[in-house]
Short mmCIF file of C-alpha atoms in Angstrom, two decimals:
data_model
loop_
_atom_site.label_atom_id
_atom_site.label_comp_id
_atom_site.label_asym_id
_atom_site.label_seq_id
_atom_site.Cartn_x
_atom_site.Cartn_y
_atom_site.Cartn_z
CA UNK A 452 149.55 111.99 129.73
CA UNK A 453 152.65 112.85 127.47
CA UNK A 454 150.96 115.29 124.48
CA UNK A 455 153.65 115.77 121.43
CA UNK A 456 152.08 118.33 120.30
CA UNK A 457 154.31 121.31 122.15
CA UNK A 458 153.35 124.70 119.89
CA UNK A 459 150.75 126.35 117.80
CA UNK A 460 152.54 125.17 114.60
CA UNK A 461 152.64 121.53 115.40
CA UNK A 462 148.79 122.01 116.06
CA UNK A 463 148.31 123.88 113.13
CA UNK A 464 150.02 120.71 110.96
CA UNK A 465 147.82 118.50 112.80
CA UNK A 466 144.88 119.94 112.79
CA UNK A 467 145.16 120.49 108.69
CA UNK A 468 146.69 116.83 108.17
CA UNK A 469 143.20 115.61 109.40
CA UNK A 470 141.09 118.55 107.40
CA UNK A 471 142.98 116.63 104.57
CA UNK A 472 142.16 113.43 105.47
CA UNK A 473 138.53 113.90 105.82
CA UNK A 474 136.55 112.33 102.58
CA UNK A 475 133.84 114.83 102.27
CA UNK A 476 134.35 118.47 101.22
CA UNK A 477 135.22 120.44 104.45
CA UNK A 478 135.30 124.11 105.22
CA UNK A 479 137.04 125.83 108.42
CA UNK A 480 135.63 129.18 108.42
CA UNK A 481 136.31 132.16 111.50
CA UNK A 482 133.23 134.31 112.55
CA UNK A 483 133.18 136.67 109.17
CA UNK A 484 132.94 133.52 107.55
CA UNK A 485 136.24 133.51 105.77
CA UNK A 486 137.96 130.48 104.88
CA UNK A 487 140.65 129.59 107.63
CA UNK A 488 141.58 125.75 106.19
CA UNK A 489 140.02 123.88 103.73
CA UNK A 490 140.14 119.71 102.57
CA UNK A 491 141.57 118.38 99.45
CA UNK A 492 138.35 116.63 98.54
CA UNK A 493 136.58 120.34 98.25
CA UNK A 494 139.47 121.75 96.19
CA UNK A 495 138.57 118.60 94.20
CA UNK A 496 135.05 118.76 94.18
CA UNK A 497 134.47 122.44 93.64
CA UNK A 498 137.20 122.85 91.01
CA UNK A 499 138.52 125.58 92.87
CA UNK A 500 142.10 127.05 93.73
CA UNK A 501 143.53 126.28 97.23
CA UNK A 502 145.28 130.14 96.76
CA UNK A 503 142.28 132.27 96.48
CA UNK A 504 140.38 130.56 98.69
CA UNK A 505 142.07 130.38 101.80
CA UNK A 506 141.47 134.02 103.86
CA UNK A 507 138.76 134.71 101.34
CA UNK A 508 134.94 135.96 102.35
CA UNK A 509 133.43 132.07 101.59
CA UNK A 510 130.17 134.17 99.63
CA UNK A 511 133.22 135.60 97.47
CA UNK A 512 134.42 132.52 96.12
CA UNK A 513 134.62 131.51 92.39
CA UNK A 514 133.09 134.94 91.32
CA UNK A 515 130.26 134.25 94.31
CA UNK A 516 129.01 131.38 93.10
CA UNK A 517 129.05 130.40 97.20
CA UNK A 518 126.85 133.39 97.75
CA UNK A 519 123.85 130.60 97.99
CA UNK A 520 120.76 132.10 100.41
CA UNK A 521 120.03 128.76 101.56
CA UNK A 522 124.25 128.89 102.67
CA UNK A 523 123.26 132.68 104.05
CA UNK A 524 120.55 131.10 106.34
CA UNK A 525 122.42 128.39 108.07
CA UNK A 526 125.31 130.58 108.65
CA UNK A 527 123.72 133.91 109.38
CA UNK A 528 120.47 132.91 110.98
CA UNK A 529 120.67 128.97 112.47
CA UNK A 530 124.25 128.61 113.63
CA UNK A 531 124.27 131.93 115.71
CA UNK A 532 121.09 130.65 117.21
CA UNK A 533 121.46 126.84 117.70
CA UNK A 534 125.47 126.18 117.38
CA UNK A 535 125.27 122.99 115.52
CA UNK A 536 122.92 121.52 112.16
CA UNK A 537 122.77 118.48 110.78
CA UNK A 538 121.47 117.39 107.37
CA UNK A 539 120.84 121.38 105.99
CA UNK A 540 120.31 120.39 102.44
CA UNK A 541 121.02 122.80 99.83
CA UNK A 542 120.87 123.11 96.13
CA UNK A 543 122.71 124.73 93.68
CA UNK A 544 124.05 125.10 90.30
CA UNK A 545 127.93 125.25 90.53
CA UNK A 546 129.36 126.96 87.39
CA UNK A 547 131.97 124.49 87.70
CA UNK A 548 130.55 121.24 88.12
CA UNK A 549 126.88 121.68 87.57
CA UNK A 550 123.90 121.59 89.59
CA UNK A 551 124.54 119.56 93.20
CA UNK A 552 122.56 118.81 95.77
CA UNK A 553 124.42 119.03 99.14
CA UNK A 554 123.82 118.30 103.12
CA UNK A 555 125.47 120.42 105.28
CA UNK A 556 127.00 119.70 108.46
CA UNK A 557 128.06 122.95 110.34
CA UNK A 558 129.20 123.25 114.20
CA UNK A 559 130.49 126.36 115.78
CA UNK A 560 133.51 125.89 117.89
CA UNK A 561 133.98 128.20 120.79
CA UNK A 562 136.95 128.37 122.97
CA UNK A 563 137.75 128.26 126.69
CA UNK A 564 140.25 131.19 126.86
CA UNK A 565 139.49 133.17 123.62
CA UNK A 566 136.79 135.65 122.37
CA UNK A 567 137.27 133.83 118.79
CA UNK A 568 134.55 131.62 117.05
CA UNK A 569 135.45 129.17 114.50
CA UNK A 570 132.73 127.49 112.21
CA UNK A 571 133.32 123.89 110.68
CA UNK A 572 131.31 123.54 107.45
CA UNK A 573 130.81 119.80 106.02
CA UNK A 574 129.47 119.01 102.70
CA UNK A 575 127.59 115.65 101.77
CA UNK A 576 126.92 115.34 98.08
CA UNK A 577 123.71 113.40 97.35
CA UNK A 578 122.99 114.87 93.89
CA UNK A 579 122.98 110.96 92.79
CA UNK A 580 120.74 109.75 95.43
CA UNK A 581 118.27 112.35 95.03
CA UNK A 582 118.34 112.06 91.45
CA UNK A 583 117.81 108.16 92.18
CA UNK A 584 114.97 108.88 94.21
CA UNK A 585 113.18 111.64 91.73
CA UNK A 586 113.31 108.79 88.93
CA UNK A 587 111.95 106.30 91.78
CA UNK A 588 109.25 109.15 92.45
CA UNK A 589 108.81 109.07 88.18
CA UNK A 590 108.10 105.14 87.99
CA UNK A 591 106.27 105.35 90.99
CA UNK A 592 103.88 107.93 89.16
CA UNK A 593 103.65 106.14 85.60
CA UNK A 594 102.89 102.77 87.13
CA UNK A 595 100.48 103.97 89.54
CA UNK A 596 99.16 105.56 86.00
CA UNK A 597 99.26 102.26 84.28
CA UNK A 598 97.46 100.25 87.25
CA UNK A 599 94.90 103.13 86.59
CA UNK A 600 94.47 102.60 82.82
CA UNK A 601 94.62 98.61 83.20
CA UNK A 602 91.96 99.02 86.11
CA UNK A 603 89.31 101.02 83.90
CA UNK A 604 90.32 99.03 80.95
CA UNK A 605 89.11 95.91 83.07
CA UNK A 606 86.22 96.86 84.07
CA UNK A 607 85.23 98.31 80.66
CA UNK A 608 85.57 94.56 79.51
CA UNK A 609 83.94 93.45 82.55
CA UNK A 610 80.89 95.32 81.55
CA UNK A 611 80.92 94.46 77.99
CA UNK A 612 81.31 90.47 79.31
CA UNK A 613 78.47 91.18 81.31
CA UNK A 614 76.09 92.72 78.40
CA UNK A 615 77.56 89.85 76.36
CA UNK A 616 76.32 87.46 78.78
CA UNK A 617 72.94 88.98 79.31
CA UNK A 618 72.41 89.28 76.03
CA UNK A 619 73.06 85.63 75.26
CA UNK A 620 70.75 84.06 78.36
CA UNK A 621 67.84 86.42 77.15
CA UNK A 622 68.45 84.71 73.45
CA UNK A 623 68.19 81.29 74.74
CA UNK A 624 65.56 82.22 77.20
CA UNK A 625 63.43 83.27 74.01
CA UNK A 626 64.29 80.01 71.79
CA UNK A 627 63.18 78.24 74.87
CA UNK A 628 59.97 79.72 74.49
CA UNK A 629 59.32 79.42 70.89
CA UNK A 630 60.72 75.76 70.39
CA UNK A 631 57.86 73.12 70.58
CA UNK A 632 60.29 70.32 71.93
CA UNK A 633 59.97 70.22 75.34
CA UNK A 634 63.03 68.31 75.99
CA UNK A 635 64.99 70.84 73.19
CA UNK A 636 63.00 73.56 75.93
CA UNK A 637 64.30 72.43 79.12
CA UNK A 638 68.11 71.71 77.29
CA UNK A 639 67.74 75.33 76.31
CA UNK A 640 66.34 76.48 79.88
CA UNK A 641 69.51 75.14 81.59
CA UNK A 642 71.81 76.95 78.87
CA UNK A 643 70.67 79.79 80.22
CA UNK A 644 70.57 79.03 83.96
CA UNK A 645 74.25 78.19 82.97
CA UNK A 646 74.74 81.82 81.22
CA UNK A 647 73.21 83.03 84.15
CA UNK A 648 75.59 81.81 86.49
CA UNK A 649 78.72 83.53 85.15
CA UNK A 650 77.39 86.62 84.57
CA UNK A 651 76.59 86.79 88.03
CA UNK A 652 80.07 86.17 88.67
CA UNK A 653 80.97 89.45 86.24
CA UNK A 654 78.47 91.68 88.38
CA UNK A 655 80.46 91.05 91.36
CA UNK A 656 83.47 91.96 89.74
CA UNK A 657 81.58 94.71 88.25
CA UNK A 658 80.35 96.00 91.40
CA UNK A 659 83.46 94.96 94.05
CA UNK A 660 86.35 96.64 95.44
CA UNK A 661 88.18 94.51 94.03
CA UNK A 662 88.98 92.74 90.32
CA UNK A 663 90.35 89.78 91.23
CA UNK A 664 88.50 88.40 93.99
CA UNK A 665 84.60 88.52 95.41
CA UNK A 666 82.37 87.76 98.81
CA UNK A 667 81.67 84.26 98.55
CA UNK A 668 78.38 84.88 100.75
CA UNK A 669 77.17 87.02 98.84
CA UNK A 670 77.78 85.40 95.11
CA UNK A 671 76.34 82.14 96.14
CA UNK A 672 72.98 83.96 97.67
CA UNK A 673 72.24 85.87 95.05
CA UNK A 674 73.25 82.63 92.41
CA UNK A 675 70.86 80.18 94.53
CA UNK A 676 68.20 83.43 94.89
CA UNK A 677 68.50 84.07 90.53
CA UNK A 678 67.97 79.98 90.21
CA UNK A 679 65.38 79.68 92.95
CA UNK A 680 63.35 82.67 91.30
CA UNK A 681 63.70 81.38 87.39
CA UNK A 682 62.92 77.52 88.78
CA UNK A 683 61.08 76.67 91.15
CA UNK A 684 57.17 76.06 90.33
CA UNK A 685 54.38 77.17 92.32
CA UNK A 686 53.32 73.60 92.38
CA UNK A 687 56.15 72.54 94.50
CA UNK A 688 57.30 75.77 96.58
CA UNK A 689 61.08 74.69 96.85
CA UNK A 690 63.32 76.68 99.57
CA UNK A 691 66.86 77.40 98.49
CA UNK A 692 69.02 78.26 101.21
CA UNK A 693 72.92 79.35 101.52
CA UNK A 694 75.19 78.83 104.09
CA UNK A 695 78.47 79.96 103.56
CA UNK A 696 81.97 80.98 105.15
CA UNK A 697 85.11 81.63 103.75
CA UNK A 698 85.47 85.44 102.99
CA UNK A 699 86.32 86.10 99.56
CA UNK A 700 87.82 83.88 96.11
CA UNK A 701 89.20 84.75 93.30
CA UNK A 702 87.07 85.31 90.09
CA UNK A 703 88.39 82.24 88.51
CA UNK A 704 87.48 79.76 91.14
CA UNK A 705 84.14 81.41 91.78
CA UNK A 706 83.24 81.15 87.82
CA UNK A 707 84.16 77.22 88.44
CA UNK A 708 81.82 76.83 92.05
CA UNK A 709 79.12 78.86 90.56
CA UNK A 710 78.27 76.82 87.48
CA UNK A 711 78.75 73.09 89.36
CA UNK A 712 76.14 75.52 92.77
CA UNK A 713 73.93 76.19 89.16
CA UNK A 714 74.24 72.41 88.01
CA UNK A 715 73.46 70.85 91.01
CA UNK A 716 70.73 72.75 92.21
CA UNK A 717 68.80 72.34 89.05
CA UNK A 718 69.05 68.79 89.27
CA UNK A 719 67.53 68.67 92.59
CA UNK A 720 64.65 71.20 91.55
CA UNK A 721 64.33 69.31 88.27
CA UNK A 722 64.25 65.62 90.29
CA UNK A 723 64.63 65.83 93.82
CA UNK A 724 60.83 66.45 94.60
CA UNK A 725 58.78 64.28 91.64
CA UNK A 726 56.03 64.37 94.53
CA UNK A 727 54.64 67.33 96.62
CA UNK A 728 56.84 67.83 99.75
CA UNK A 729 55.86 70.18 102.67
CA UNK A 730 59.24 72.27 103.75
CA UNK A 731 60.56 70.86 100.65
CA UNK A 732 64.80 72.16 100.87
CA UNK A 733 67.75 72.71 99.36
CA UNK A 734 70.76 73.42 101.05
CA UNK A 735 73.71 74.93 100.19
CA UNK A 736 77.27 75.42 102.45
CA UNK A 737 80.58 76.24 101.20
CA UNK A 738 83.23 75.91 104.06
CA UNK A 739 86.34 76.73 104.55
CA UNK A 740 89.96 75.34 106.58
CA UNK A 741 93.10 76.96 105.55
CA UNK A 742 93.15 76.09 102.05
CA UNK A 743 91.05 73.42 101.54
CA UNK A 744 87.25 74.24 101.51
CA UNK A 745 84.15 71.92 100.97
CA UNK A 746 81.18 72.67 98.92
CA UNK A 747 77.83 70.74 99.22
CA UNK A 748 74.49 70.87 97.68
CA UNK A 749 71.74 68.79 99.38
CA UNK A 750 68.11 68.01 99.48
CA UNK A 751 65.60 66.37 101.45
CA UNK A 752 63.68 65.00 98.39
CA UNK A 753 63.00 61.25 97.17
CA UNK A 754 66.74 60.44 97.18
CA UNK A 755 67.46 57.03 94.70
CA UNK A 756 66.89 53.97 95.64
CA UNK A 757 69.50 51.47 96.56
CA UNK A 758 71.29 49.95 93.37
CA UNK A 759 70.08 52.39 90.76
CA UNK A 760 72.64 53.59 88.94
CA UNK A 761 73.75 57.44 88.99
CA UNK A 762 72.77 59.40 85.84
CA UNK A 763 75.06 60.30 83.16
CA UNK A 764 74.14 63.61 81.35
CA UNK A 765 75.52 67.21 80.22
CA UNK A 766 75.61 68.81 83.81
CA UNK A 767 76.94 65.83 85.09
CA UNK A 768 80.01 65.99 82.46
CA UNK A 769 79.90 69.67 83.66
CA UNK A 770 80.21 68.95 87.44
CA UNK A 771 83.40 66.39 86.99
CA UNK A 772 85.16 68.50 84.84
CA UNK A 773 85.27 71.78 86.94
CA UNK A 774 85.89 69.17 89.72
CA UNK A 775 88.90 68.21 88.16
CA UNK A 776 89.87 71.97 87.13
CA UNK A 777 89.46 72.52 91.06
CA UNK A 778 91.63 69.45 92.28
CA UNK A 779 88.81 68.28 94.35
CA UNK A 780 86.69 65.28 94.55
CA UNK A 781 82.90 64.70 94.57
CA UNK A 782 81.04 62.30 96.76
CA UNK A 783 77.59 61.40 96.63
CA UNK A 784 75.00 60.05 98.82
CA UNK A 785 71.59 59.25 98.29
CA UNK A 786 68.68 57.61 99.93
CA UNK A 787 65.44 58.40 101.90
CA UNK A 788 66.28 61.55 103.26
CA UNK A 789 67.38 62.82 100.39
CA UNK A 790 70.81 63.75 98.08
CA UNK A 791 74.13 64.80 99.17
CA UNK A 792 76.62 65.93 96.92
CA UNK A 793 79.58 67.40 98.02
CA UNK A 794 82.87 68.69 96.11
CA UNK A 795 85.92 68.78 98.34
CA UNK A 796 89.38 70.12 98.30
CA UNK A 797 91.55 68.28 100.16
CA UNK A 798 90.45 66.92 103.67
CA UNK A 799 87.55 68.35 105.40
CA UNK A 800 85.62 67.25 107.85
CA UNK A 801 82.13 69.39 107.55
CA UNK A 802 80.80 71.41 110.62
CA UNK A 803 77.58 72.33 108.70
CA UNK A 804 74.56 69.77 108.55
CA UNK A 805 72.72 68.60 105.22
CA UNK A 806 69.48 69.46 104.38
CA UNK A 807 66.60 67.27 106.24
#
């Protein structure tokens, strides 16, 4: 192969053309560490003349400001030891152009037919990115601090909800007791199963991982457990069981299912069983498919008989307009083995049996 280059001069012009040409700051340093060549872009970068720093100790230039320990260990200590390093990052405040924050790439060159070592020194300036990345590090820290405050400042209001609502069933509970209309009693009585309901949704919250979403499983059993407790007579023992899937839902949507579980199931202990029963039941089974899910309250009570016409009251105004807030649809069925009513979203086709 035909090489051009014929002398040591030619070489020389070569080998500085591409120092020069090189973007980053770039030092070519012999084995006492003074400065053989240097690039244009770190006479530009370190504001420094191109006359008293070539052949000077490197540590000696710009009145020492070089004379960096972190710059002492790479040369001194690493290089001897490993030849090359990548990435040696180094910080420093330049008189000159301020504090920098540099990589160093260094690689010592040793040669077939000469004793002489030669050290090539390249400087990566990421003062921006780290700077960048400290302020990312800052955000990071006062939003992690403001999810903090919002998260205690939630579940301060949670608790106050909760006391709020507690405070407000025990109120009716107690006008229940002193009214002497028994219809103004029982209107009352279901107030407060109603109360109940969402507070029990604000001790999940209270008591969760999570703010935003709680165990469906859990909710409904202790819901149907609180209603069973308050409602059913000795008279007519009533079983209220729960059968659920579906992992967890958000807070909104459970406040919504709990009060139409809460409606429903005191209409069935209310009217479902007007004569004693043995293994009298109510069921209860929330499923889920994807998105949709299916909610049903049953009975194995009286049922209606054919032709009557469905009744029209408060918790019925209650059911169809949290059925509407939920996009679903209600279907009921009634007759002698008792009522069905079920709240669906979307299509689904239920895996879980009615009461019987």
């Amino acid at each position: 192969m035909f090489n051009p280059i014929s002398n040591i001069e030619d070489a020389q012009t070569l080998a500085q053309a591409i120092v020069n040409t090189i973007a980053e700051p770039f030092l070519v340093l012999d084995e006492q560490f003074r400065v053989l060549a240097a690039s244009r872009s770190f006479y530009q970068t370190f504001k420094v003349d191109p006359e008293q720093t070539r052949g000077s100790l490197l540590y000696a230039l710009g009145d020492g400001q070089w004379d960096i320990p972190a710059l002492r260990l790479l040369l001194e200590t690493i290089i001897p030891e490993k030849t090359a390093m990548d990435g040696f990052e180094v910080e420093h405040d330049f008189p000159n152009i301020g504090p920098r924050t540099m990589l160093l790439n260094a690689r010592k060159v040793l040669y077939d037919h000469s004793s002489a070592i030669t050290i090539l020194l390249a400087f990566n300036d990421i003062t921006a990115r780290r700077a960048i990345e400290r302020e990312k590090e800052e955000l990071l820290g006062r939003t992690e601090d403001l999810l903090r405050q919002k998260d205690v400042l939630l579940r301060e209001m949670e608790h106050r909800v909760a006391n709020s609502l507690q405070i407000i069933a025990s109120i009716l509970l107690l006008k229940a007791r002193s009214v002497t209309s028994e219809e103004t009693r029982q209107h009352l009585k279901d107030a407060h199963q109603r109360v109940l309901s969402v507070a029990e949704v604000q001790r999940h919250l209270h008591t969760s991982a999570g703010i935003e979403e709680i165990d469906v499983v859990s909710y409904l059993s202790k819901l149907c457990s609180s209603l069973a407790i308050s409602m059913v007579g000795e008279d007519q023992p009533i079983v209220v069981n729960v059968t659920a899937q579906g992992g967890r839902i958000d807070s909104q949507k459970a406040v919504s299912i709990g009060l139409i579980v809460t409606e429903l199931v005191l209409n069935a202990i209310k009217y479902a069983f007007p004569m004693e029963k043995a293994k009298a039941l109510i069921q209860v089974t929330y499923e889920t498919a994807g998105s949709d899910w299916k909610l049903t309250v049953s009975d194995n009570g009286a049922g209606k008989p054919a032709g009557e016409a469905p009744s029209v009251g408060l918790g019925t105004a209650i059911v169809e307009a949290l059925v509407k807030q939920l996009e679903a649809k209600v279907e009921v069925i009634s007759d002698t083995n008792g009522t069905s009513v079920s709240v669906t979203r979307a299509t689904f086709t239920s895996r879980i049996p009615r009461a019987a």
